[in-house]
XYZ file of C-alpha atoms in Angstrom:
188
model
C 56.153 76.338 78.839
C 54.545 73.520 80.501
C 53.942 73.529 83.704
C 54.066 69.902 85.203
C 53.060 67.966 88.169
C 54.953 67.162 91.316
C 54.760 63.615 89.973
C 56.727 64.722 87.097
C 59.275 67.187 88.445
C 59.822 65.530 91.699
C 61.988 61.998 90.435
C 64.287 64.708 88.110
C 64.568 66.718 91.780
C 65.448 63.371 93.812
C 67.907 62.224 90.869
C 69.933 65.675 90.284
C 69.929 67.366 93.634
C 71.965 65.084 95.969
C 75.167 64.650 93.027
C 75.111 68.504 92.555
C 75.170 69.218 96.403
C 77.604 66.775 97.327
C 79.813 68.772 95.305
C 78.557 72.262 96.264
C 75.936 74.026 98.414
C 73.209 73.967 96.739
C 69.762 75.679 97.761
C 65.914 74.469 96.900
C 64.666 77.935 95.198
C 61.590 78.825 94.025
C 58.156 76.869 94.293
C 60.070 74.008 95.554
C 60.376 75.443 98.618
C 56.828 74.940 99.211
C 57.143 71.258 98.272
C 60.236 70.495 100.287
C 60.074 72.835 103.485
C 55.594 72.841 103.634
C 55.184 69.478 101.806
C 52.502 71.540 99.482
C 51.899 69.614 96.355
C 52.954 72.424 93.562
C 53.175 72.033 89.888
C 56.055 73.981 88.080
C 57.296 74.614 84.629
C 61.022 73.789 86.189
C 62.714 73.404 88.592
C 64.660 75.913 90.682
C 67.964 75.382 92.670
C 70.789 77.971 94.057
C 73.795 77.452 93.638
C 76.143 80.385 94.319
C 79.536 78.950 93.392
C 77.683 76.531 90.911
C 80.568 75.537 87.671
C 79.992 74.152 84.498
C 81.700 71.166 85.096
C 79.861 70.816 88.216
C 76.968 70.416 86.456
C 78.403 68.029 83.892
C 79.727 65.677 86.490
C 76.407 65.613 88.639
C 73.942 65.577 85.287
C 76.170 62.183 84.379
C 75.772 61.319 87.799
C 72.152 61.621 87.816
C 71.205 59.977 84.398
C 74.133 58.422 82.914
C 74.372 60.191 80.163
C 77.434 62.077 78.488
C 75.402 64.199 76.047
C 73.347 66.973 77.399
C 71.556 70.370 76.376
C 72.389 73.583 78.775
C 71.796 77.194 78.094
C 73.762 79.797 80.042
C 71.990 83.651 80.457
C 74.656 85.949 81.967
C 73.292 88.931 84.291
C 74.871 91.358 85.856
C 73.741 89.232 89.215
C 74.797 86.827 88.727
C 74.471 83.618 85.883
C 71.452 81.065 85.299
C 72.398 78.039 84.244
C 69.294 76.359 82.284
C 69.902 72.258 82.202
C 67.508 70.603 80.281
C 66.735 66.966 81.982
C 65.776 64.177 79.476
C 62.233 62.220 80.363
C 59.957 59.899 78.574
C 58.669 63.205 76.959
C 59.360 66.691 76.957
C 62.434 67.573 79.052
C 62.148 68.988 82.107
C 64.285 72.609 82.678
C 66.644 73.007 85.942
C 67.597 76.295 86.318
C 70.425 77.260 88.774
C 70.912 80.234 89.809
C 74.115 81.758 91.068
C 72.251 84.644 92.913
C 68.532 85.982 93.860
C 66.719 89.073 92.705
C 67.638 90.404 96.249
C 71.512 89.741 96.325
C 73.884 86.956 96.966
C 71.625 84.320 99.193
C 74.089 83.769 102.234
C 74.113 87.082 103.613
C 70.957 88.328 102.417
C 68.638 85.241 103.608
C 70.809 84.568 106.516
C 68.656 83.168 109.090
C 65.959 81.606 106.678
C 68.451 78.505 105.080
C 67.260 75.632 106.906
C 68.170 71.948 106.299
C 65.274 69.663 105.749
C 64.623 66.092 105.436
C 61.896 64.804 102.560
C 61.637 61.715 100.472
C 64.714 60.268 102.371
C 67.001 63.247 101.336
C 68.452 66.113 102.797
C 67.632 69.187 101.259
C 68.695 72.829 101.854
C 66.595 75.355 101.498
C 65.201 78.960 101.694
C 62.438 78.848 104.495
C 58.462 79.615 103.411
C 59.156 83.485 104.739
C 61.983 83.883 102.324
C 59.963 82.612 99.281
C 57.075 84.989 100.177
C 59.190 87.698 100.316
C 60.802 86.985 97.201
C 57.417 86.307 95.223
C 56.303 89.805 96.720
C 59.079 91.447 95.375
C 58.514 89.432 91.992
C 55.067 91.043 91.596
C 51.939 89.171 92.608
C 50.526 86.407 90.328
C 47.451 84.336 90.598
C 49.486 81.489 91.565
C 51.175 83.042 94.132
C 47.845 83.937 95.924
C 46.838 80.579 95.578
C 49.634 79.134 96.634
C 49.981 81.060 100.219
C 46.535 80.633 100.843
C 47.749 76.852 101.005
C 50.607 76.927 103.098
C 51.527 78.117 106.729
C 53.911 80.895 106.914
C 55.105 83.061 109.869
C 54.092 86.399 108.307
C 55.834 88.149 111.549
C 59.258 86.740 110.378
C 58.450 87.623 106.515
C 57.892 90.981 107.298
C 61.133 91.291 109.553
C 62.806 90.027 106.505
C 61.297 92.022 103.962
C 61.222 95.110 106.669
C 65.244 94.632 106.553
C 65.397 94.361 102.477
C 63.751 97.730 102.054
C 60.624 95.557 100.737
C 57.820 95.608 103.580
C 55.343 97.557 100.982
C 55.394 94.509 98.303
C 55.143 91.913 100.973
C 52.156 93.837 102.408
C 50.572 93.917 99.117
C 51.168 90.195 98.634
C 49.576 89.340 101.856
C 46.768 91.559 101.052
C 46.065 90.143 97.813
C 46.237 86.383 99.549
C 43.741 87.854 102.399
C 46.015 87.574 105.287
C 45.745 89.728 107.821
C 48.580 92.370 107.818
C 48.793 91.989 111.914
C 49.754 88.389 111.779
């Protein structure tokens, strides 16, 4: 896949994300978090939302919302999580992938992240989203990647609240690997 710019992802964020969360909560997931909550510059190969009660006719009314357009190309991969819904958003070139997901890795988001959904104003919108904490512990349980060290050794994080979160998952060990990996201290 092809992993694109902020310049590129961002306009498809700004158009789709206010008609699918007028219609239901809908969470920034994934690297976006570090755009919208940190204001990190981050390329991506998509874009990642949450969406727990997400429908597909939720998506078809905010996707003709967004661009206009009746005709559109979505994939669907059932889990037994949950469902990721894979909307493919027309630009000049390639498209560029949405993927909503109905659930995390780590269980339905409301009750498992409770305490790190925050509401946050960028680029004249407001967004919900996971907090910075809740994305590192995710990406530790994920495994760590080269572009997740990179990426924390970019952005401010409140490792104490991280590790109460991941402490409470049953997931302190991968977070503390993560961190170590990034060179953070393990005592922040």
């Amino acid at each position: 896949m092809t992993v694109r710019s902020e310049d590129e992802w961002l306009p498809v964020l700004l158009s789709i994300y206010p008609p699918l969360s007028e219609k239901t909560p809908t969470l920034i997931y994934g690297s976006q978090i570090l755009a919208v909550v940190a204001g990190i510059d981050v390329s991506s190969k998509d874009i990642d939302l949450l969406a727990p009660n997400i429908t597909l006719s939720i998506i078809e009314e905010a996707y003709r919302e967004a661009t206009g357009l009746e005709k559109m190309r979505l994939e669907l991969l059932k889990t037994e999580r949950g469902r990721v819904f894979t909307l493919y958003y027309p630009t000049d070139e390639r498209p560029i992938p949405v993927e909503i997901f109905t659930t995390t890795p780590l269980g339905d988001p409301l009750p498992t992240f409770e305490g790190h959904i925050v509401e946050v104003k960028r680029w004249g919108i407001s967004f919900l989203s996971l907090t910075v904490e809740a994305y590192a512990v995710l990406e530790a349980f994920r495994g760590v990647r080269p572009v997740t060290i990179e990426r924390f050794r970019r952005v401010q994080v409140n490792w104490r609240s991280a590790r109460e979160l991941a402490e409470r998952l049953g997931i302190l060990e991968e977070l503390e690997v993560l961190m170590e990996a990034a060179g953070i201290d393990s005592t922040e």
